[in-house]
mmCIF file with all atom_site columns, C-alpha atoms in Angstrom:
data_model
loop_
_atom_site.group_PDB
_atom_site.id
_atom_site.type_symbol
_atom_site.label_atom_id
_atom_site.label_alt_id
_atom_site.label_comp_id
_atom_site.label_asym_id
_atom_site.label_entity_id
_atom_site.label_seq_id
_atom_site.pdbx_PDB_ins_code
_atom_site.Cartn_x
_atom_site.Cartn_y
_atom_site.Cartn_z
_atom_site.occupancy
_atom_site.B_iso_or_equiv
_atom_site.pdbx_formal_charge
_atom_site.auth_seq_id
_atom_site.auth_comp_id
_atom_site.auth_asym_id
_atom_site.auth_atom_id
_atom_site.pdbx_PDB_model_num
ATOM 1   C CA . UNK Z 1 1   ? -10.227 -11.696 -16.175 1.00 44.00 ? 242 UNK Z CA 1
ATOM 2   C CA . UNK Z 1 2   ? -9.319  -10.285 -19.653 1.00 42.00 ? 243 UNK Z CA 1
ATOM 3   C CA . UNK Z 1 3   ? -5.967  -9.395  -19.232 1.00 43.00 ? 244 UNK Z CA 1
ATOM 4   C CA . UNK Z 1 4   ? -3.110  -9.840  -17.206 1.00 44.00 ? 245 UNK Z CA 1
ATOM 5   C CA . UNK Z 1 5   ? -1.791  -9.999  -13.686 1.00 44.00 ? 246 UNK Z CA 1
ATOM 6   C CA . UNK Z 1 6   ? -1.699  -7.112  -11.046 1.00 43.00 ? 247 UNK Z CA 1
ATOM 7   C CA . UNK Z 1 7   ? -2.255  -4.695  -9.589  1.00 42.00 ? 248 UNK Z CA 1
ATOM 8   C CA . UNK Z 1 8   ? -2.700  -1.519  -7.942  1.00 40.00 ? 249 UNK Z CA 1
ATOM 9   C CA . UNK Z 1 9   ? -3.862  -0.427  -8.144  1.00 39.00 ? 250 UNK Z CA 1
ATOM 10  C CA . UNK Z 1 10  ? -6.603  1.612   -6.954  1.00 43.00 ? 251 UNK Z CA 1
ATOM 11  C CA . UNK Z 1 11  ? -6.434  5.241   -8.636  1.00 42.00 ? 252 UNK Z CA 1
ATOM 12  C CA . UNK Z 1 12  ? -9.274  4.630   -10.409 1.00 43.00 ? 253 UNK Z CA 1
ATOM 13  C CA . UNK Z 1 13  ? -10.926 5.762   -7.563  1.00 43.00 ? 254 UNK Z CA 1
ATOM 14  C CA . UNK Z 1 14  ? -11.850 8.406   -9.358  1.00 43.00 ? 255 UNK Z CA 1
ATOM 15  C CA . UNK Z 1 15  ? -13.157 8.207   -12.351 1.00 39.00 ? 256 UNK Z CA 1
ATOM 16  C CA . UNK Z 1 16  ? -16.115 8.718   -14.443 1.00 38.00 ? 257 UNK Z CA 1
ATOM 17  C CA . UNK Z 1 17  ? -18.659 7.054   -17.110 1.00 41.00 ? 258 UNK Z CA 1
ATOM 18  C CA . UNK Z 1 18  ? -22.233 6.273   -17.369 1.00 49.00 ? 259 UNK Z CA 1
ATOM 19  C CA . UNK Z 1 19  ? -21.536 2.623   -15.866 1.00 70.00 ? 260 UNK Z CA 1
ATOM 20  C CA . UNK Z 1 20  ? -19.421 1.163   -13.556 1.00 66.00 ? 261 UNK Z CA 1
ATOM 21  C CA . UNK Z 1 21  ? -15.946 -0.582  -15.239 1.00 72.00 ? 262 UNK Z CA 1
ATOM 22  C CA . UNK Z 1 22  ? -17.188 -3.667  -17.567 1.00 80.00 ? 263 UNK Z CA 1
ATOM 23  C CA . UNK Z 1 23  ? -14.658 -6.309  -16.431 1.00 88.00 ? 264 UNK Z CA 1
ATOM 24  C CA . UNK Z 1 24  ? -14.488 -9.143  -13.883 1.00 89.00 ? 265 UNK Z CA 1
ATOM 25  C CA . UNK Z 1 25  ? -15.069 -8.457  -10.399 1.00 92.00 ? 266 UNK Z CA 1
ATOM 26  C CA . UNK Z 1 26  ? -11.992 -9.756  -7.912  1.00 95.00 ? 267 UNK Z CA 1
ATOM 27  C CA . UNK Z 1 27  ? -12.849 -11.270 -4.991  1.00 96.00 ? 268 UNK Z CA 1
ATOM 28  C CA . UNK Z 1 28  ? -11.792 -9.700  -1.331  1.00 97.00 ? 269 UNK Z CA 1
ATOM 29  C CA . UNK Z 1 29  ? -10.746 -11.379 1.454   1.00 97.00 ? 270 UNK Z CA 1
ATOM 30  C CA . UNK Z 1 30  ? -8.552  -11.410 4.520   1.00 98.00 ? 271 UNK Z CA 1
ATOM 31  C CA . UNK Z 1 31  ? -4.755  -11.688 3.834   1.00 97.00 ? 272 UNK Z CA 1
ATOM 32  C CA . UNK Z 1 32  ? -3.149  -14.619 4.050   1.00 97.00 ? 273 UNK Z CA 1
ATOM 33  C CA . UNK Z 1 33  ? 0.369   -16.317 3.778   1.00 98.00 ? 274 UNK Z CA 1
ATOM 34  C CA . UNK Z 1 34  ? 2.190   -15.567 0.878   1.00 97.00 ? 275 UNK Z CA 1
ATOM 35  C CA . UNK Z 1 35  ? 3.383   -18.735 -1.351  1.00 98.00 ? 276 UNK Z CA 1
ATOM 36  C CA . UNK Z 1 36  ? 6.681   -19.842 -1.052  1.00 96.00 ? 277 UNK Z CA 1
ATOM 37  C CA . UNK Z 1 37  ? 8.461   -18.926 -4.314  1.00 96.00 ? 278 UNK Z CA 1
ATOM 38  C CA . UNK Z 1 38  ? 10.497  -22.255 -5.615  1.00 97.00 ? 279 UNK Z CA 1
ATOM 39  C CA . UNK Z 1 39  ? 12.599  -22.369 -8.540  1.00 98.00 ? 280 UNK Z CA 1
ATOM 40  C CA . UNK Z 1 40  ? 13.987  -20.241 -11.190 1.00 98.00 ? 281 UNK Z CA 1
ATOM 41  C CA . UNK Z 1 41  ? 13.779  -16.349 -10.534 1.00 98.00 ? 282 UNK Z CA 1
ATOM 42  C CA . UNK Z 1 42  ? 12.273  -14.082 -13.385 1.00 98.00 ? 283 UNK Z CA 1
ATOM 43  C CA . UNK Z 1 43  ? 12.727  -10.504 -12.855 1.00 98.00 ? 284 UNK Z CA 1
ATOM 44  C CA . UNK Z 1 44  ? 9.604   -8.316  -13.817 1.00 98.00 ? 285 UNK Z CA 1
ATOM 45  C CA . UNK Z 1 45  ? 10.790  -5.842  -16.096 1.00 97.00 ? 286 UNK Z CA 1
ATOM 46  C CA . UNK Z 1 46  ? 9.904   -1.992  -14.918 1.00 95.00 ? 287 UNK Z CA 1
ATOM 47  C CA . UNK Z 1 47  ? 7.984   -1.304  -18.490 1.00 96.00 ? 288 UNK Z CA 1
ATOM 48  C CA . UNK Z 1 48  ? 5.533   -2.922  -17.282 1.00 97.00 ? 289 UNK Z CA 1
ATOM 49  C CA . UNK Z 1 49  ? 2.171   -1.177  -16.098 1.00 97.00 ? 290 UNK Z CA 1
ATOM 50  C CA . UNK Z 1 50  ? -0.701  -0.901  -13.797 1.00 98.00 ? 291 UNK Z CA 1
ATOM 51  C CA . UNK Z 1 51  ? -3.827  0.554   -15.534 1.00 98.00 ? 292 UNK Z CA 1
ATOM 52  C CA . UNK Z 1 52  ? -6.923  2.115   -13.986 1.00 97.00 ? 293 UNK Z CA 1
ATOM 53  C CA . UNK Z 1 53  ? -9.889  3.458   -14.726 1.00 97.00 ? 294 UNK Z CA 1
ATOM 54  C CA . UNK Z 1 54  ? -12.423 5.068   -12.413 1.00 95.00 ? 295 UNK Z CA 1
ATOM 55  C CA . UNK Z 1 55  ? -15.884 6.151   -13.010 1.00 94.00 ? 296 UNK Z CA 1
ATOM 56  C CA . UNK Z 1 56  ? -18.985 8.726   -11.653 1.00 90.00 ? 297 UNK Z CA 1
ATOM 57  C CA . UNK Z 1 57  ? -22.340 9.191   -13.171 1.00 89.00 ? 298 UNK Z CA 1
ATOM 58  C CA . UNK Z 1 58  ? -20.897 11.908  -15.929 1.00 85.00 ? 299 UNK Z CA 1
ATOM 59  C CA . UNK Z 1 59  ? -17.720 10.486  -16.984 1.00 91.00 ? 300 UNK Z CA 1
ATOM 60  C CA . UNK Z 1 60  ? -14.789 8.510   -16.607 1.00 94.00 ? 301 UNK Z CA 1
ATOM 61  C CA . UNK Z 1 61  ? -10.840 8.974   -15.941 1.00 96.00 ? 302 UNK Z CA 1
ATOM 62  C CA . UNK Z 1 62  ? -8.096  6.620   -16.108 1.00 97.00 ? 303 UNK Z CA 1
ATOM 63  C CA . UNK Z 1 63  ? -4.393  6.040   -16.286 1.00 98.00 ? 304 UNK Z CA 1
ATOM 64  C CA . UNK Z 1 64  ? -1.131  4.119   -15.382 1.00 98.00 ? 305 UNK Z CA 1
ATOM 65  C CA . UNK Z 1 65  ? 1.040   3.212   -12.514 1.00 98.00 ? 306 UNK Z CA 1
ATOM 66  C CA . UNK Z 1 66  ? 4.542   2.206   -12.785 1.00 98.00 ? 307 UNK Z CA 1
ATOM 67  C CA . UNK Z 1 67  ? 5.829   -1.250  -11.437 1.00 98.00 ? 308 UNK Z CA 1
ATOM 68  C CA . UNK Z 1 68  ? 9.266   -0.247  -10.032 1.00 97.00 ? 309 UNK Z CA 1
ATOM 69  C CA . UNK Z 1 69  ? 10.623  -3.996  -8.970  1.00 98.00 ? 310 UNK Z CA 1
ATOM 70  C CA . UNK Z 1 70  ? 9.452   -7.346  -8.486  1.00 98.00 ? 311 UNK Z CA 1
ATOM 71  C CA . UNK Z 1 71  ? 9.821   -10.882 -9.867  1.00 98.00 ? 312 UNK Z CA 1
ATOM 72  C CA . UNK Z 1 72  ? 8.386   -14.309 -10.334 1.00 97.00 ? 313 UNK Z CA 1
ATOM 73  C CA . UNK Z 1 73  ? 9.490   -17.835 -9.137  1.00 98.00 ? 314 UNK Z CA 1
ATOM 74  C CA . UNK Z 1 74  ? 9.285   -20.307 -12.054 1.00 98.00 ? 315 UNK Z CA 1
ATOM 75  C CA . UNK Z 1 75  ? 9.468   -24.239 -11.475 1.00 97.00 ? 316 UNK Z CA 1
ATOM 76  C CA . UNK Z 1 76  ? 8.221   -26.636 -13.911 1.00 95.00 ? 317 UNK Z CA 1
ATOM 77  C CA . UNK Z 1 77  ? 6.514   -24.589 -16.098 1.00 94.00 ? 318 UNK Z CA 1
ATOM 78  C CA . UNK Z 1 78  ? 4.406   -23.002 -13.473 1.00 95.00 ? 319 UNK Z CA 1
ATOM 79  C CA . UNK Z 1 79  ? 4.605   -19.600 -11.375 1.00 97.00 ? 320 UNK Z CA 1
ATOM 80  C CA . UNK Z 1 80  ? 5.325   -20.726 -7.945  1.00 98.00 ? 321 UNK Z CA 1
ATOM 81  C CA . UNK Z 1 81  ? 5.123   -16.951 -6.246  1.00 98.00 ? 322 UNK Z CA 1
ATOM 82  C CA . UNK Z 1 82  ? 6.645   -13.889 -6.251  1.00 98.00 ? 323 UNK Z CA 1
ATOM 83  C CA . UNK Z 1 83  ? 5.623   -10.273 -5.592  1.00 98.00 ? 324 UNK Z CA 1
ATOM 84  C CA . UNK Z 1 84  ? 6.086   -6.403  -6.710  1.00 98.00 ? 325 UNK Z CA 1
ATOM 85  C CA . UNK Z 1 85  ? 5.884   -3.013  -5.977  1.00 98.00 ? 326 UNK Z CA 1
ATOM 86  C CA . UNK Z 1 86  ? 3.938   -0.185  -7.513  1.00 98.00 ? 327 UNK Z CA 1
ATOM 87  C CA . UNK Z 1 87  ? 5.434   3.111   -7.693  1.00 98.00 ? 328 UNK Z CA 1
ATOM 88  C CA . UNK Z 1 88  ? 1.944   5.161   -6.899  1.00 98.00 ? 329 UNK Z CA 1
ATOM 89  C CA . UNK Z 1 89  ? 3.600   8.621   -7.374  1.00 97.00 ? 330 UNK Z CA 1
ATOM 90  C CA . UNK Z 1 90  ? 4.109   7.737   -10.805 1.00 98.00 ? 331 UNK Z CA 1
ATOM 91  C CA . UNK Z 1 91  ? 0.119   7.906   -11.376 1.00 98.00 ? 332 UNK Z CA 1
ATOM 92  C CA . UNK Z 1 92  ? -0.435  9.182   -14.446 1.00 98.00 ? 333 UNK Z CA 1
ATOM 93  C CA . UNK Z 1 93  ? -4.115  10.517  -15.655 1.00 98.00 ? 334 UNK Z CA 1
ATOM 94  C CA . UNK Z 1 94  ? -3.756  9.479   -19.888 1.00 98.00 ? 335 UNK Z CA 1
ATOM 95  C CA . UNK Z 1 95  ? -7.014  11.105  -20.818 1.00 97.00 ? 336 UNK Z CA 1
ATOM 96  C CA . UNK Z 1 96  ? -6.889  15.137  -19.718 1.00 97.00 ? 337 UNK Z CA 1
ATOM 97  C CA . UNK Z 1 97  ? -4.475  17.831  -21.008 1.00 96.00 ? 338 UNK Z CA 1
ATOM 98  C CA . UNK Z 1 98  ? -3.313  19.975  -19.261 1.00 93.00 ? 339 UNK Z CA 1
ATOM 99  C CA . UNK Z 1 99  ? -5.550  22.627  -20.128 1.00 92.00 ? 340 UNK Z CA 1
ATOM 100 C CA . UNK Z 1 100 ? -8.196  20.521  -19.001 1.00 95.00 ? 341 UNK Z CA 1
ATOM 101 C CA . UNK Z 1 101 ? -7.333  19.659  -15.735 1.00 95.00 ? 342 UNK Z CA 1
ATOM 102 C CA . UNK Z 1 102 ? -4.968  17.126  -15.911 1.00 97.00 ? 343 UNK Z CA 1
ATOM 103 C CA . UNK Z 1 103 ? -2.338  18.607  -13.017 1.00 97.00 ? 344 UNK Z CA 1
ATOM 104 C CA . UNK Z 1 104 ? -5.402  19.086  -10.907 1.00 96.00 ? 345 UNK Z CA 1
ATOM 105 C CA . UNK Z 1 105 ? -6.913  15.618  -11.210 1.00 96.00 ? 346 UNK Z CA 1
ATOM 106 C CA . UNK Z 1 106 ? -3.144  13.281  -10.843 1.00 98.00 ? 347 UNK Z CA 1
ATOM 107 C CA . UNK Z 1 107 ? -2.698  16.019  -7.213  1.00 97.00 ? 348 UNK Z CA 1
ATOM 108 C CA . UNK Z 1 108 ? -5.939  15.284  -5.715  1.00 96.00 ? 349 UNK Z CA 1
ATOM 109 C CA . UNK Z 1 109 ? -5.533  11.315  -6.634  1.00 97.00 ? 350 UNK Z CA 1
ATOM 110 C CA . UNK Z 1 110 ? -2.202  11.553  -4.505  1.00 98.00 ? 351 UNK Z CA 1
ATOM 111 C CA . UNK Z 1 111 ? -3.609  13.631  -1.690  1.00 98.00 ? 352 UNK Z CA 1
ATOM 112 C CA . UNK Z 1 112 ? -4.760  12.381  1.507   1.00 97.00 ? 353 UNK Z CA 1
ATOM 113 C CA . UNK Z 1 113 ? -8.596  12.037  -0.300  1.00 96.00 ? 354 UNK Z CA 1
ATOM 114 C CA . UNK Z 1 114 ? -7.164  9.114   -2.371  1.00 96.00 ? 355 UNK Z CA 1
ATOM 115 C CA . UNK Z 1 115 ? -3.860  7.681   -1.782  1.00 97.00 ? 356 UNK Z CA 1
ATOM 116 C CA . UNK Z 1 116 ? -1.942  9.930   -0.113  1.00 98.00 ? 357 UNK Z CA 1
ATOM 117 C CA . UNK Z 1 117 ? 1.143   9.172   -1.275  1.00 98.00 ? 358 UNK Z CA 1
ATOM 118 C CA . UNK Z 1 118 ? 3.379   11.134  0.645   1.00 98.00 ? 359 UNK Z CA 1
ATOM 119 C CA . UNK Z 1 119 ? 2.997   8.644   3.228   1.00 98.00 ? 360 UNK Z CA 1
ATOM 120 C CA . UNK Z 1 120 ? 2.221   5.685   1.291   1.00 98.00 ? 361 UNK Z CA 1
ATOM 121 C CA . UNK Z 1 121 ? 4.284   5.788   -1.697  1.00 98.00 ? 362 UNK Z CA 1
ATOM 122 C CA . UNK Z 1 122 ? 4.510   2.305   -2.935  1.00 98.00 ? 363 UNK Z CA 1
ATOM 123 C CA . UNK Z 1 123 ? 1.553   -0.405  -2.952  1.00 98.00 ? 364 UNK Z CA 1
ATOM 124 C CA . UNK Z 1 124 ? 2.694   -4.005  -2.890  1.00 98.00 ? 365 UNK Z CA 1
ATOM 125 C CA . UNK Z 1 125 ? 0.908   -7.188  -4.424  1.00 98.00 ? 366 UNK Z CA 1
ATOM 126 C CA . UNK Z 1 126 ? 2.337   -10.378 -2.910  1.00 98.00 ? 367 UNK Z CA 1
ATOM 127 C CA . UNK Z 1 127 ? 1.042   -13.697 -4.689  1.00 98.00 ? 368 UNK Z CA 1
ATOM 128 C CA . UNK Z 1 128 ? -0.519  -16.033 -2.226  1.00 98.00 ? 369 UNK Z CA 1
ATOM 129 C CA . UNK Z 1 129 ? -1.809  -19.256 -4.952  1.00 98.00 ? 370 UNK Z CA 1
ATOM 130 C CA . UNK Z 1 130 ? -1.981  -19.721 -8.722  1.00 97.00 ? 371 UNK Z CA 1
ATOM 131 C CA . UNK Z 1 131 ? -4.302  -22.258 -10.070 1.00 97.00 ? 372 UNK Z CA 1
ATOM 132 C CA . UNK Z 1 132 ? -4.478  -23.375 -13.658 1.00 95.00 ? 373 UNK Z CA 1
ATOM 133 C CA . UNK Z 1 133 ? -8.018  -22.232 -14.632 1.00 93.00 ? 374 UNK Z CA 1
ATOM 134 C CA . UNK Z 1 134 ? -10.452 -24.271 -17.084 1.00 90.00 ? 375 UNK Z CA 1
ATOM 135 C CA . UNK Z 1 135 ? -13.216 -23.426 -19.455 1.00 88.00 ? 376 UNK Z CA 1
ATOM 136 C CA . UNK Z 1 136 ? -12.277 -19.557 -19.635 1.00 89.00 ? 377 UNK Z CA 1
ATOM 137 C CA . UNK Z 1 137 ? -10.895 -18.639 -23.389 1.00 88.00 ? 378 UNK Z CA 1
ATOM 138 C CA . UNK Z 1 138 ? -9.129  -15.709 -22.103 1.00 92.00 ? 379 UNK Z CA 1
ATOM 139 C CA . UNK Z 1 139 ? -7.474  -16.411 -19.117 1.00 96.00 ? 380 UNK Z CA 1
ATOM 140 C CA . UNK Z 1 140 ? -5.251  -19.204 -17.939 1.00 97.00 ? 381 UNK Z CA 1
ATOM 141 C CA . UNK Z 1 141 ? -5.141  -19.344 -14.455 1.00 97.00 ? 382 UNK Z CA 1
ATOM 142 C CA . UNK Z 1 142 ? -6.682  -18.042 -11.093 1.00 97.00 ? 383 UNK Z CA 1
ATOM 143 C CA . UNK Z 1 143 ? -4.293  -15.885 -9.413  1.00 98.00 ? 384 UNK Z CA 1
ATOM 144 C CA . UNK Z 1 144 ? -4.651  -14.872 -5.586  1.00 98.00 ? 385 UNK Z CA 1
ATOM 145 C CA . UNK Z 1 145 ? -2.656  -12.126 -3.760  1.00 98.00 ? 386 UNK Z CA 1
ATOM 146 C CA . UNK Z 1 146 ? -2.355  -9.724  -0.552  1.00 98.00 ? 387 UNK Z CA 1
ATOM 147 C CA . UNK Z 1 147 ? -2.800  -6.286  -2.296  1.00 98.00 ? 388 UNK Z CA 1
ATOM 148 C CA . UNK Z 1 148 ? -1.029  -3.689  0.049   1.00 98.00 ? 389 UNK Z CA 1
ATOM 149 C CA . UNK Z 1 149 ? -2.487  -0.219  -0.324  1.00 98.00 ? 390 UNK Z CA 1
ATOM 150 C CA . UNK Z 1 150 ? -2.014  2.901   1.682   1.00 97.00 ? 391 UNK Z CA 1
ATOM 151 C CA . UNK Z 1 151 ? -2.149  1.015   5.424   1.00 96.00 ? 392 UNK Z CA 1
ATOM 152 C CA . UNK Z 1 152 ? -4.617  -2.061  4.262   1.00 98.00 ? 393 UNK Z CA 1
ATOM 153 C CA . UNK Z 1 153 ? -3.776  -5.488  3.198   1.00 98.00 ? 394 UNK Z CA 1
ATOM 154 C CA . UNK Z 1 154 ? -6.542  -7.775  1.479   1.00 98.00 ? 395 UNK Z CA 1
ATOM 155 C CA . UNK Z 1 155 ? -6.075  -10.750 -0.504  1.00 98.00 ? 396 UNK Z CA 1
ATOM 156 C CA . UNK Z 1 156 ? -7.736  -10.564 -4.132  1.00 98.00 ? 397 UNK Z CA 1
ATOM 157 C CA . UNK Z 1 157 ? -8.354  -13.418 -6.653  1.00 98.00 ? 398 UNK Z CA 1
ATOM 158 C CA . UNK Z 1 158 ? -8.610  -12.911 -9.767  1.00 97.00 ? 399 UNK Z CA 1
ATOM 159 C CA . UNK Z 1 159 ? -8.778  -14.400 -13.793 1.00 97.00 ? 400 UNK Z CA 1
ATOM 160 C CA . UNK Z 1 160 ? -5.141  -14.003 -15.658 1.00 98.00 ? 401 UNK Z CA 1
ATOM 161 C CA . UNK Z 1 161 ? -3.251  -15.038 -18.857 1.00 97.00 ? 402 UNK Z CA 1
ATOM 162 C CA . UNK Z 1 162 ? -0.196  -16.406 -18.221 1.00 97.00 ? 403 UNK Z CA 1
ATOM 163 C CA . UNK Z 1 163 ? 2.305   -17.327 -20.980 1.00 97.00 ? 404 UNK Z CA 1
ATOM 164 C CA . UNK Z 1 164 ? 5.706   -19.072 -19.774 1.00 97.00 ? 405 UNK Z CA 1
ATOM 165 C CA . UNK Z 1 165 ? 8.770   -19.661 -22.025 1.00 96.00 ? 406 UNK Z CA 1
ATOM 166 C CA . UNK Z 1 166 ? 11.989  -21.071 -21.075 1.00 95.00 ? 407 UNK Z CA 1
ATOM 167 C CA . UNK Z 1 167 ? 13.342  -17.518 -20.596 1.00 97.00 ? 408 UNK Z CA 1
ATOM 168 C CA . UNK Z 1 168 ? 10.395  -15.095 -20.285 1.00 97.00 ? 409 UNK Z CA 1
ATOM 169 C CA . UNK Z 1 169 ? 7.433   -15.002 -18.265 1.00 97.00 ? 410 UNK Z CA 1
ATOM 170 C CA . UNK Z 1 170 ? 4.407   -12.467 -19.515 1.00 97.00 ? 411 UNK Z CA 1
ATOM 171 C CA . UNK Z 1 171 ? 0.775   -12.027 -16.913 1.00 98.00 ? 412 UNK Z CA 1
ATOM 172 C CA . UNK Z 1 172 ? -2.122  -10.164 -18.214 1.00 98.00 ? 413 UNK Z CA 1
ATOM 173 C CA . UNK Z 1 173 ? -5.612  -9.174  -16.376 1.00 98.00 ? 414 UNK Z CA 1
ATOM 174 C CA . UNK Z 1 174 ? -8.090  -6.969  -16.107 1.00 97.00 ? 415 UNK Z CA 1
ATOM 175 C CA . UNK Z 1 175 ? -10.344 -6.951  -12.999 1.00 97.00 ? 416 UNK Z CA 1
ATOM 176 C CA . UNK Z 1 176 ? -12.171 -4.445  -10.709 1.00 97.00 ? 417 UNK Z CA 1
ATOM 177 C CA . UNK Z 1 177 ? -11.686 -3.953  -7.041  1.00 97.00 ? 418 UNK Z CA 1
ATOM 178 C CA . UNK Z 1 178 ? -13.886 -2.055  -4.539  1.00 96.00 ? 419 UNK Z CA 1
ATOM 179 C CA . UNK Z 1 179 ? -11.615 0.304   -3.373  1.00 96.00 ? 420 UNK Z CA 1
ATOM 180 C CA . UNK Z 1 180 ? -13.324 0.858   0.272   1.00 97.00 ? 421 UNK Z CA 1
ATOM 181 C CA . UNK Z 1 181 ? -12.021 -2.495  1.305   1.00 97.00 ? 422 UNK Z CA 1
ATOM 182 C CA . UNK Z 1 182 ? -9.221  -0.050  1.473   1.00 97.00 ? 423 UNK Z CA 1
ATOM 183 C CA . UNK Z 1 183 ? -10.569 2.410   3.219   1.00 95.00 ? 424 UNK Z CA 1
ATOM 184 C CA . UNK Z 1 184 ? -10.550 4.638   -0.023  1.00 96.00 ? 425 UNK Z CA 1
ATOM 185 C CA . UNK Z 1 185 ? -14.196 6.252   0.839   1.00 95.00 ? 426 UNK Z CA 1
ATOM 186 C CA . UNK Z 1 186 ? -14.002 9.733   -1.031  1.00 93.00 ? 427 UNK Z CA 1
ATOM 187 C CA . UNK Z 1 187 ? -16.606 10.396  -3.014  1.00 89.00 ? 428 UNK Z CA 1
ATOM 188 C CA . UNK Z 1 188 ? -18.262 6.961   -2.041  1.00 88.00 ? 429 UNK Z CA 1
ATOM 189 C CA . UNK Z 1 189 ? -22.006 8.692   -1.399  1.00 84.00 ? 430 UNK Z CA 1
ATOM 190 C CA . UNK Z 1 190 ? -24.951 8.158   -4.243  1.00 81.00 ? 431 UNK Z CA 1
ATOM 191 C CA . UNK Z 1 191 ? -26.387 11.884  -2.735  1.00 80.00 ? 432 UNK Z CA 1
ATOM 192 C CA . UNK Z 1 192 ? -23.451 13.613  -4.293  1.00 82.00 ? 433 UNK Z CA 1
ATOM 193 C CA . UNK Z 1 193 ? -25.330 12.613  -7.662  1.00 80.00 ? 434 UNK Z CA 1
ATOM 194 C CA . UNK Z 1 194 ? -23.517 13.899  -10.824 1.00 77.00 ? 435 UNK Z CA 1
ATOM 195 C CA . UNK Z 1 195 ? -20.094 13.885  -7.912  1.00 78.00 ? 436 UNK Z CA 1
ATOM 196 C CA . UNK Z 1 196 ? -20.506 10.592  -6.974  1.00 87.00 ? 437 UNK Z CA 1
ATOM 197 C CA . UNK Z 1 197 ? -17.447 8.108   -7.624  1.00 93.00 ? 438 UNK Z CA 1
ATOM 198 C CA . UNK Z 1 198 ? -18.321 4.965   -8.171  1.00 94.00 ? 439 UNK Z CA 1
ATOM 199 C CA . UNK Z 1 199 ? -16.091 2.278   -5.695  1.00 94.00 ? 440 UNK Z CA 1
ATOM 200 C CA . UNK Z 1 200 ? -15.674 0.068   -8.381  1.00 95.00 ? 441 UNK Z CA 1
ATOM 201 C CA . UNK Z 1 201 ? -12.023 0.239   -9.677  1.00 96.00 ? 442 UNK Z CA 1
ATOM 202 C CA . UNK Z 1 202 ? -10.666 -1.120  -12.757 1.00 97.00 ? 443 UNK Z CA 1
ATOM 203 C CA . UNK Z 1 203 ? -7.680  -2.800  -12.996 1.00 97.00 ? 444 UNK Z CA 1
ATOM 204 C CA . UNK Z 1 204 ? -5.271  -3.723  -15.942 1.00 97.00 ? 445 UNK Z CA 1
ATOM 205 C CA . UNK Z 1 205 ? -2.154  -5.498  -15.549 1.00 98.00 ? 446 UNK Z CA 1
ATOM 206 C CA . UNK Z 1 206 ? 0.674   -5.798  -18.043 1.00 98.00 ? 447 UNK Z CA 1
ATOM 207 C CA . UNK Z 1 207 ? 3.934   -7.726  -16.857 1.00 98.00 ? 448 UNK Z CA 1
ATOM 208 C CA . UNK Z 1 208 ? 6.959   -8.821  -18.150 1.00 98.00 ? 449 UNK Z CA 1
ATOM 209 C CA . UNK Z 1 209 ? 9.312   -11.036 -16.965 1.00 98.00 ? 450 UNK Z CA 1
ATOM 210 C CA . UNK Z 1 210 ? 12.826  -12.374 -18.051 1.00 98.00 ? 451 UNK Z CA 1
ATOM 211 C CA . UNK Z 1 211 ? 14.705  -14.945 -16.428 1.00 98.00 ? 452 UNK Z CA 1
ATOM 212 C CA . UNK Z 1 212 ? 18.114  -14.634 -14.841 1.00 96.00 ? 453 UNK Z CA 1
#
């Protein structure tokens, strides 16, 4: 992973560029039981983001989600679990104005096509492991989790930097998901050419964490 811990994620769904996202790819699996969270509780503060970034054969979009809750479990200088929630309505597209679209774009990543978020407003990411990780220079640990989006669960593991202090607790990654293990097909057919979205999503997480 390059950067830091969760997720969304998952609006990237649509985006465009010449190649798919250059990051590492997250394995998908089944879910599975969430860790139990032991010792001191770090709140995850709601400035911190979910980025994404989706691409097609002509171009590229991306943007932000906003985490709206969620917290850590810190004992012995390790993250023992913990879990948050993504506010999905808050997707944001960063790289249209107005003018160009923008409006047009953020509405049909919230419709029923996408995410559909006026039944599924929230997405969850519920931490099932962390392992330290060795002979990476970026990242720190492995970090496995059941990523709950729209009405699918799957667990995903992927490469993080995580930095612990006695009263602070920071998790960066950057990873890409397929997003039709989520049953997020739009757009998911090469014959569409120049329209075709690519399933690979990119994923950038950017917590923060303070102890209570």
């Amino acid at each position: 992973m390059k950067q830091v811990l969760f997720p969304v994620a998952v609006i990237a769904i649509m985006a465009s560029c010449n190649n798919a996202p250059d990051a590492d790819k997250a394995a998908t699996g089944d879910s599975t039981a969430a860790a139990v969270a032991t010792g001191a509780n770090f709140a995850i503060d709601t400035t911190s983001t979910v980025e994404w970034l989706g691409t097609k054969p002509v171009g590229q979009h991306n943007g932000t989600m906003k985490i709206s809750s969620g917290s850590f479990a810190v004992e012995n200088g390790n993250i023992t679990g913990g879990s948050f929630v993504i506010d999905v309505n808050s997707l944001t597209d960063l790289d249209l104005k107005p003018e160009d679209g923008k409006e047009k774009l953020e509405g049909h990543l919230k419709s029923a096509d996408f995410l559909d978020v006026a039944k599924y407003p929230t997405a969850k990411f519920e931490i099932s492991s962390v392992e330290p990780l060795t002979g990476d220079s970026i990242s720190t640990h492995k970090i496995s989790g059941n990523l709950t989006l729209k009405d699918s669960t799957k667990n995903v593991t992927f490469p993080a930097k995580v930095t612990l202090s006695e009263t602070e607790a920071t998790a960066t990654a950057n990873f890409n998901i397929d997003r039709t293990q989520w049953g997020l097909f739009y757009g998911n057919d090469k014959s569409l050419g120049d329209k075709f979205i690519r399933p690979e999503v990119n994923i950038k997480l950017n917590i923060k964490a303070t102890k209570q």
